[in-house]
Each structure stands twice: as C-alpha cells, then as structure tokens.
Tab-separated table of C-alpha atoms in Angstrom:
chain	number	residue	atom	x	y	z
A	1	MET	CA	50.075	-135.827	-196.436
A	2	GLN	CA	49.489	-139.489	-196.964
A	3	ARG	CA	45.757	-138.801	-197.170
A	4	ILE	CA	46.350	-136.374	-199.907
A	5	SER	CA	48.594	-138.889	-201.650
A	6	ARG	CA	45.866	-141.507	-201.613
A	7	ARG	CA	43.282	-139.153	-202.964
A	8	VAL	CA	45.448	-137.925	-205.732
A	9	ILE	CA	46.141	-141.457	-206.870
A	10	ALA	CA	42.361	-142.346	-206.756
A	11	GLU	CA	41.351	-139.176	-208.555
A	12	GLN	CA	44.123	-139.446	-211.093
A	13	HIS	CA	43.238	-143.011	-211.902
A	14	LEU	CA	39.549	-142.184	-212.302
A	15	ALA	CA	40.284	-139.268	-214.542
A	16	LEU	CA	42.823	-141.215	-216.790
A	17	THR	CA	40.207	-144.020	-217.055
A	18	GLU	CA	37.453	-141.516	-218.075
A	19	THR	CA	39.756	-140.090	-220.785
A	20	PHE	CA	40.714	-143.474	-222.025
A	21	ASN	CA	37.059	-144.519	-222.461
A	22	SER	CA	36.200	-141.355	-224.158
A	23	PRO	CA	35.052	-141.669	-227.827
A	24	TRP	CA	37.593	-139.105	-228.997
A	25	HIS	CA	40.469	-141.050	-227.595
A	26	PHE	CA	40.588	-143.675	-230.254
A	27	PRO	CA	42.543	-143.023	-233.337
A	28	ASP	CA	39.720	-143.838	-235.918
A	29	SER	CA	37.133	-141.661	-234.000
A	30	LYS	CA	35.283	-139.022	-235.807
A	31	VAL	CA	34.223	-137.296	-232.610
A	32	GLN	CA	35.882	-133.963	-232.004
A	33	ALA	CA	38.635	-133.906	-229.540
A	34	ASP	CA	37.580	-132.968	-225.888
A	35	PRO	CA	38.585	-129.513	-224.835
A	36	ASP	CA	39.687	-131.037	-221.591
A	37	ALA	CA	42.741	-132.463	-223.630
A	38	ASP	CA	44.967	-129.894	-221.749
A	39	PHE	CA	44.589	-132.141	-218.691
A	40	VAL	CA	46.383	-135.424	-217.997
A	41	GLY	CA	44.086	-136.757	-215.618
A	42	GLU	CA	43.907	-134.202	-212.785
A	43	VAL	CA	47.043	-132.327	-213.912
A	44	PHE	CA	46.468	-129.162	-215.903
A	45	LEU	CA	49.247	-128.818	-218.461
A	46	ARG	CA	48.950	-125.109	-218.995
A	47	CYS	CA	48.253	-123.692	-215.586
A	48	ASN	CA	48.761	-119.944	-215.629
A	49	ALA	CA	49.570	-118.244	-212.361
A	50	ARG	CA	48.128	-114.887	-213.286
A	51	GLU	CA	44.794	-116.385	-214.242
A	52	VAL	CA	44.665	-118.460	-211.166
A	53	VAL	CA	45.355	-115.384	-208.897
A	54	GLU	CA	42.761	-113.364	-210.848
A	55	ARG	CA	40.172	-116.015	-210.477
A	56	CYS	CA	40.759	-116.681	-206.887
A	57	GLY	CA	40.799	-113.086	-206.153
A	58	LYS	CA	37.529	-112.408	-207.805
A	59	MET	CA	35.720	-115.111	-206.095
A	60	THR	CA	37.148	-114.053	-202.612
A	61	ARG	CA	36.233	-110.380	-203.211
A	62	ASP	CA	32.606	-111.550	-204.253
A	63	LEU	CA	32.291	-113.573	-201.166
A	64	LEU	CA	33.443	-110.716	-198.916
A	65	ARG	CA	30.917	-108.399	-200.632
A	66	GLU	CA	28.157	-110.909	-200.165
A	67	ALA	CA	28.971	-111.198	-196.443
A	68	ASN	CA	29.786	-107.693	-195.649
A	69	GLY	CA	27.629	-105.587	-198.150
A	70	GLU	CA	28.526	-103.785	-201.403
A	71	ASP	CA	29.840	-100.771	-199.446
A	72	CYS	CA	32.544	-102.823	-197.767
A	73	PRO	CA	36.027	-101.235	-198.816
A	74	LEU	CA	37.978	-104.011	-200.520
A	75	PRO	CA	41.615	-103.598	-201.786
A	76	GLU	CA	42.396	-104.170	-205.403
A	77	ILE	CA	44.523	-107.089	-206.329
A	78	VAL	CA	47.567	-106.071	-208.438
A	79	VAL	CA	49.436	-108.850	-210.277
A	80	LEU	CA	53.141	-108.051	-211.275
A	81	GLY	CA	56.145	-110.024	-212.573
A	82	HIS	CA	55.991	-112.881	-215.093
A	83	MET	CA	52.557	-112.633	-216.301
A	84	ASN	CA	52.733	-115.530	-218.704
A	85	ALA	CA	54.268	-118.091	-216.308
A	86	THR	CA	52.763	-121.375	-217.317
A	87	PHE	CA	53.391	-124.807	-215.844
A	88	PRO	CA	51.707	-128.250	-215.186
A	89	TYR	CA	50.003	-128.536	-211.820
A	90	ILE	CA	46.876	-129.941	-210.064
A	91	LEU	CA	44.678	-127.030	-210.379
A	92	SER	CA	42.407	-127.628	-207.337
A	93	HIS	CA	45.483	-127.746	-205.076
A	94	LEU	CA	46.875	-124.428	-206.459
A	95	GLU	CA	43.397	-122.793	-206.198
A	96	TYR	CA	43.046	-123.785	-202.617
A	97	VAL	CA	46.429	-122.415	-201.507
A	98	ILE	CA	46.260	-119.106	-203.410
A	99	GLY	CA	42.635	-118.736	-202.332
A	100	GLU	CA	43.418	-119.059	-198.692
A	101	LEU	CA	46.453	-116.582	-198.860
A	102	LEU	CA	44.254	-113.947	-200.758
A	103	ARG	CA	41.373	-114.565	-198.334
A	104	ASN	CA	43.554	-113.822	-195.339
A	105	SER	CA	45.039	-110.661	-196.964
A	106	LEU	CA	41.814	-109.340	-198.167
A	107	GLN	CA	40.040	-109.860	-194.824
A	108	ALA	CA	42.947	-108.204	-192.937
A	109	VAL	CA	43.095	-105.102	-195.202
A	110	ALA	CA	39.184	-104.849	-195.101
A	111	GLU	CA	39.078	-104.959	-191.356
A	112	ARG	CA	41.920	-102.517	-190.873
A	113	TYR	CA	40.348	-99.929	-193.255
A	114	LYS	CA	36.614	-100.467	-192.561
A	115	GLU	CA	36.315	-97.301	-190.425
A	116	SER	CA	38.794	-95.386	-192.553
A	117	MET	CA	37.907	-92.662	-195.113
A	118	ASP	CA	40.996	-93.666	-197.136
A	119	LYS	CA	41.002	-96.154	-199.982
A	120	PRO	CA	42.454	-99.512	-198.879
A	121	PRO	CA	45.991	-100.066	-200.241
A	122	PRO	CA	46.185	-102.860	-202.957
A	123	ILE	CA	47.382	-106.290	-202.404
A	124	GLU	CA	50.411	-106.935	-204.521
A	125	VAL	CA	51.024	-110.442	-206.080
A	126	LEU	CA	54.388	-110.735	-207.712
A	127	ILE	CA	54.956	-113.801	-209.983
A	128	CYS	CA	58.541	-114.942	-210.577
A	129	GLU	CA	59.267	-117.888	-212.881
A	130	ALA	CA	62.429	-119.946	-212.809
A	131	PRO	CA	63.293	-123.114	-214.773
A	132	GLN	CA	62.378	-125.480	-211.948
A	133	HIS	CA	59.683	-123.606	-210.066
A	134	VAL	CA	57.373	-120.435	-209.730
A	135	ILE	CA	57.367	-118.210	-206.760
A	136	LEU	CA	54.545	-116.056	-205.760
A	137	ARG	CA	54.871	-113.189	-203.287
A	138	ILE	CA	51.584	-111.969	-201.899
A	139	SER	CA	51.998	-108.588	-199.943
A	140	ASP	CA	49.295	-106.765	-198.063
A	141	GLN	CA	49.065	-103.935	-195.597
A	142	GLY	CA	46.609	-105.431	-193.207
A	143	GLY	CA	48.502	-104.663	-190.049
A	144	GLY	CA	50.326	-107.898	-189.643
A	145	ILE	CA	49.615	-111.063	-187.608
A	146	PRO	CA	48.563	-110.506	-183.986
A	147	ARG	CA	51.337	-111.390	-181.544
A	148	ASP	CA	49.045	-113.898	-179.612
A	149	ILE	CA	48.355	-115.800	-182.868
A	150	LEU	CA	51.969	-115.909	-184.123
A	151	PRO	CA	53.120	-119.028	-182.065
A	152	TYR	CA	50.156	-121.019	-183.388
A	153	LEU	CA	50.449	-119.937	-187.056
A	154	TRP	CA	51.147	-123.422	-188.387
A	155	SER	CA	48.939	-125.271	-185.926
A	156	PHE	CA	45.597	-126.816	-186.737
A	157	THR	CA	42.926	-124.838	-184.948
A	158	LYS	CA	44.931	-124.280	-181.936
A	159	GLY	CA	45.728	-121.013	-179.881
A	160	PRO	CA	43.596	-118.461	-177.969
A	161	ARG	CA	40.679	-118.711	-180.447
A	162	SER	CA	40.515	-122.447	-180.929
A	163	GLN	CA	36.969	-122.897	-179.430
A	164	ALA	CA	35.562	-120.423	-181.816
A	165	ARG	CA	37.406	-122.016	-184.755
A	166	LEU	CA	36.166	-125.497	-183.877
A	167	LYS	CA	32.526	-124.250	-183.784
A	168	ASN	CA	33.109	-122.593	-187.218
A	169	LEU	CA	34.312	-125.857	-188.555
A	170	GLY	CA	30.942	-127.501	-187.759
A	171	ARG	CA	29.278	-124.872	-189.901
A	172	VAL	CA	31.275	-125.527	-192.993
A	173	PRO	CA	29.384	-127.154	-195.800
A	174	LYS	CA	29.840	-130.871	-196.052
A	175	MET	CA	33.074	-131.834	-197.621
A	176	ALA	CA	32.849	-134.245	-200.406
A	177	ALA	CA	34.342	-137.592	-199.286
A	178	THR	CA	33.214	-140.263	-201.525
A	179	ILE	CA	33.363	-140.567	-205.338
A	180	GLN	CA	29.525	-140.183	-205.501
A	181	GLU	CA	29.632	-136.869	-203.593
A	182	LEU	CA	32.501	-135.514	-205.797
A	183	ARG	CA	30.515	-136.357	-208.915
A	184	PHE	CA	27.400	-134.770	-207.840
A	185	TYR	CA	28.971	-131.699	-206.138
A	186	ASP	CA	27.463	-128.479	-207.545
A	187	PRO	CA	29.858	-125.613	-207.369
A	188	VAL	CA	27.198	-123.129	-208.508
A	189	ALA	CA	25.314	-123.841	-205.325
A	190	HIS	CA	28.410	-122.879	-203.349
A	191	ASN	CA	28.949	-119.544	-205.256
A	192	GLY	CA	32.063	-120.876	-206.930
A	193	SER	CA	34.156	-120.711	-209.936
A	194	ILE	CA	36.988	-122.058	-207.947
A	195	GLY	CA	37.135	-125.780	-208.367
A	196	LYS	CA	36.116	-125.407	-212.127
A	197	GLY	CA	39.322	-126.499	-213.546
A	198	LYS	CA	38.107	-127.813	-216.942
A	199	SER	CA	38.207	-125.414	-219.887
A	200	ASN	CA	34.731	-126.245	-220.987
A	201	GLY	CA	33.183	-125.264	-217.570
A	202	ARG	CA	32.539	-128.713	-216.306
A	203	PRO	CA	33.303	-128.813	-212.563
A	204	GLN	CA	36.588	-130.313	-211.655
A	205	ASP	CA	35.966	-133.014	-209.052
A	206	SER	CA	37.626	-131.700	-205.936
A	207	SER	CA	36.929	-132.292	-202.333
A	208	LEU	CA	38.432	-128.864	-201.595
A	209	SER	CA	35.542	-126.973	-203.214
A	210	SER	CA	33.469	-126.621	-199.997
A	211	LEU	CA	36.488	-125.115	-198.209
A	212	THR	CA	37.396	-122.630	-200.944
A	213	SER	CA	33.789	-121.334	-201.287
A	214	ARG	CA	32.914	-121.201	-197.541
A	215	PRO	CA	31.715	-117.755	-196.154
A	216	PRO	CA	34.378	-115.399	-195.102
A	217	ASN	CA	33.133	-115.258	-191.480
A	218	LEU	CA	33.821	-119.004	-191.055
A	219	ARG	CA	37.516	-118.807	-189.933
A	220	LEU	CA	38.767	-122.186	-189.142
A	221	GLY	CA	42.427	-121.703	-188.073
A	222	MET	CA	43.723	-124.229	-190.541
A	223	GLY	CA	44.032	-122.461	-193.818
A	224	LEU	CA	47.725	-121.707	-193.486
A	225	PRO	CA	48.911	-125.208	-192.233
A	226	MET	CA	46.725	-126.894	-194.751
A	227	SER	CA	48.131	-124.676	-197.536
A	228	ARG	CA	51.665	-125.500	-196.459
A	229	VAL	CA	50.988	-129.215	-196.533
A	230	TYR	CA	49.564	-128.978	-200.095
A	231	ALA	CA	52.514	-126.818	-201.174
A	232	GLU	CA	55.085	-129.247	-199.660
A	233	TYR	CA	53.459	-132.255	-201.133
A	234	TRP	CA	54.879	-131.332	-204.588
A	235	ALA	CA	58.248	-130.113	-203.141
A	236	GLY	CA	57.178	-126.622	-202.841
A	237	SER	CA	57.070	-124.298	-199.739
A	238	LEU	CA	55.054	-121.562	-198.019
A	239	GLU	CA	56.579	-119.099	-195.827
A	240	LEU	CA	55.232	-115.885	-194.072
A	241	HIS	CA	56.864	-112.772	-192.784
A	242	SER	CA	54.760	-110.584	-190.693
A	243	LEU	CA	55.675	-106.960	-190.036
A	244	GLU	CA	53.524	-106.058	-186.908
A	245	GLY	CA	51.629	-102.908	-187.454
A	246	TYR	CA	52.080	-102.965	-191.244
A	247	GLY	CA	51.299	-106.115	-192.985
A	248	VAL	CA	52.379	-109.689	-194.252
A	249	ASP	CA	54.481	-111.029	-196.993
A	250	ALA	CA	53.502	-114.590	-197.974
A	251	PHE	CA	56.068	-116.496	-200.208
A	252	LEU	CA	54.585	-119.454	-202.141
A	253	GLN	CA	57.065	-121.652	-204.023
A	254	ILE	CA	55.465	-124.065	-206.514
A	255	SER	CA	57.511	-126.794	-208.171
A	256	LYS	CA	56.731	-127.422	-211.775
A	257	LEU	CA	55.268	-130.933	-211.924
A	258	GLY	CA	57.352	-133.451	-213.879
A	259	ASN	CA	60.727	-132.821	-212.206
A	260	LYS	CA	59.751	-133.341	-208.469
A	261	ASN	CA	58.635	-136.385	-206.543
A	262	GLU	CA	55.879	-136.373	-203.858
A	263	GLN	CA	57.308	-135.403	-200.504
A	264	LEU	CA	55.988	-138.087	-198.296
A	265	SER	CA	58.826	-139.703	-196.285
A	266	THR	CA	60.665	-136.318	-195.894
A	267	ARG	CA	57.680	-134.738	-194.426
A	268	ALA	CA	56.842	-137.758	-192.288
A	269	SER	CA	60.519	-137.719	-190.892
A	270	MET	CA	59.982	-134.102	-189.947
A	271	ASP	CA	56.773	-134.620	-188.225
A	272	ALA	CA	58.323	-137.373	-186.113
A	273	VAL	CA	61.075	-135.252	-184.733
C-alpha cells in the first residue's frame, strides 16, 4: 500500500509538471488545448465504467484467442445497469482491477465449456452508481473457486500451486520500475490497449501495463490480493462470493475520488493484527 502511495505521488507530480510546462497551459497561448485536458495529472475526470469494462473485456478476449486459438469458446460480456456512470479515478488502477476480474471469469468459463457443444453462458457486469461510489458486480458461471484454493484466495502466491505460480512470475515481461522505463514502455509490443488512458492514444505511463497484458497462461496467484489492495487504496473494496459448482460473483466498490482519503494507516493497522 505504501509503495503504491509513493508511486502515485511521484507520477502525479510528474504529470502535473508536464501539464504546467505545456505551451497550451499559458493564458496568452495560441496553441490549441491538449485533448488530455480531461486529466488532472494521472486522474481521469470522466472515467466511464462501461467503457472500461468493454475495453478490458476486449483485450482479455483477444489474449485468450491468441493463446488458445480462434475456435476457443469464449463467453460474451454483457454490461447492465447505469451505463453512463462517470467519475474521476486513476485509470490504470481501475483497468488493472477490472482486467484481473474479467480475466479470471473468462478463463474459468472457457475452461469449463471447452469440451461442451453448448454456447458458454455470458459474463454479466452490473454497474450501480451512488452519490459516493460506484459498485460493479461481475457474475460468471465458471464453476466457482476450487475448495483447495479458497483458503488462499487473498494470499500472494501461496497455496497448493505456489511453485508453479512463482515460476510463472519469472516469465512475466519486465515490469517498468524507473521513470525512464515508464516513458519508453511500448504498449503495442505488449498487445495492449489497456494502459492507454489518454484520449489522444498516447500511452499512459503505468507500471501495471506488463501485468495487464501478460499471456493468460501466466497465472500468478496474486491478481485478486493485488486488486483488493488497489481497490482499498482509495477507500473502495473487493469481495468474492463463490458458489461451488456454479460460478462466482465479484463485488467491486469504487469510491469516487475527491471525497475519500488514501487508506494507508487503516490498512496498515489491519495487517498488523
């Protein structure tokens, strides 16, 4: 949580400095305003939940087709509820969390129905907007979470498959760690539109890009706990309800930025117990 905080502060400072030094920023400038004006630093002021779900879903489906072939039966992603829910948020954080949840659901349904002649049931994403937050419910029929995995659901790469997960982690494309690596990161080389947060297509500098665009066979055992940390960082939450033999409902609560503080001390005190 504290590492995320330091990175957010650094990236926000750099993004605001870049905006301040842009020619269009000055009152007497004749240069046309930058289309990235919808951003305040790294915060996207008009983040639309439906658009993020559709973008993350398309990328995840493309990754699965590339890995498993065009004939791989993939479920459709149906978005319901408040389709126009718009709020300020750090786009790379939201794309990572939603991308991980959709990846889990798509893989579970695809594996369950790969030998079936029936069409895979769709994954339903329900968006509910309230004055203080937005809630997303992602429901799949992928058979639920195996009982041997359930106790380690929120642990980082622990459980009966930990050795395989650690080996996969070594195969993940190098994560950007320095400012230079972030600036020269090429999302096209990593098959991705996720991580492109700017409205003019310029890549959003994000250290999460190599994780969101990793091949689907690289299961790390850390997507859910990492997603919950990112959700809780801005006073949100992530909960899962598994129905063994049927599927999973994931509930993601997103607090609209501007009315919540970072959750650093609270989470630290919880971890210390």
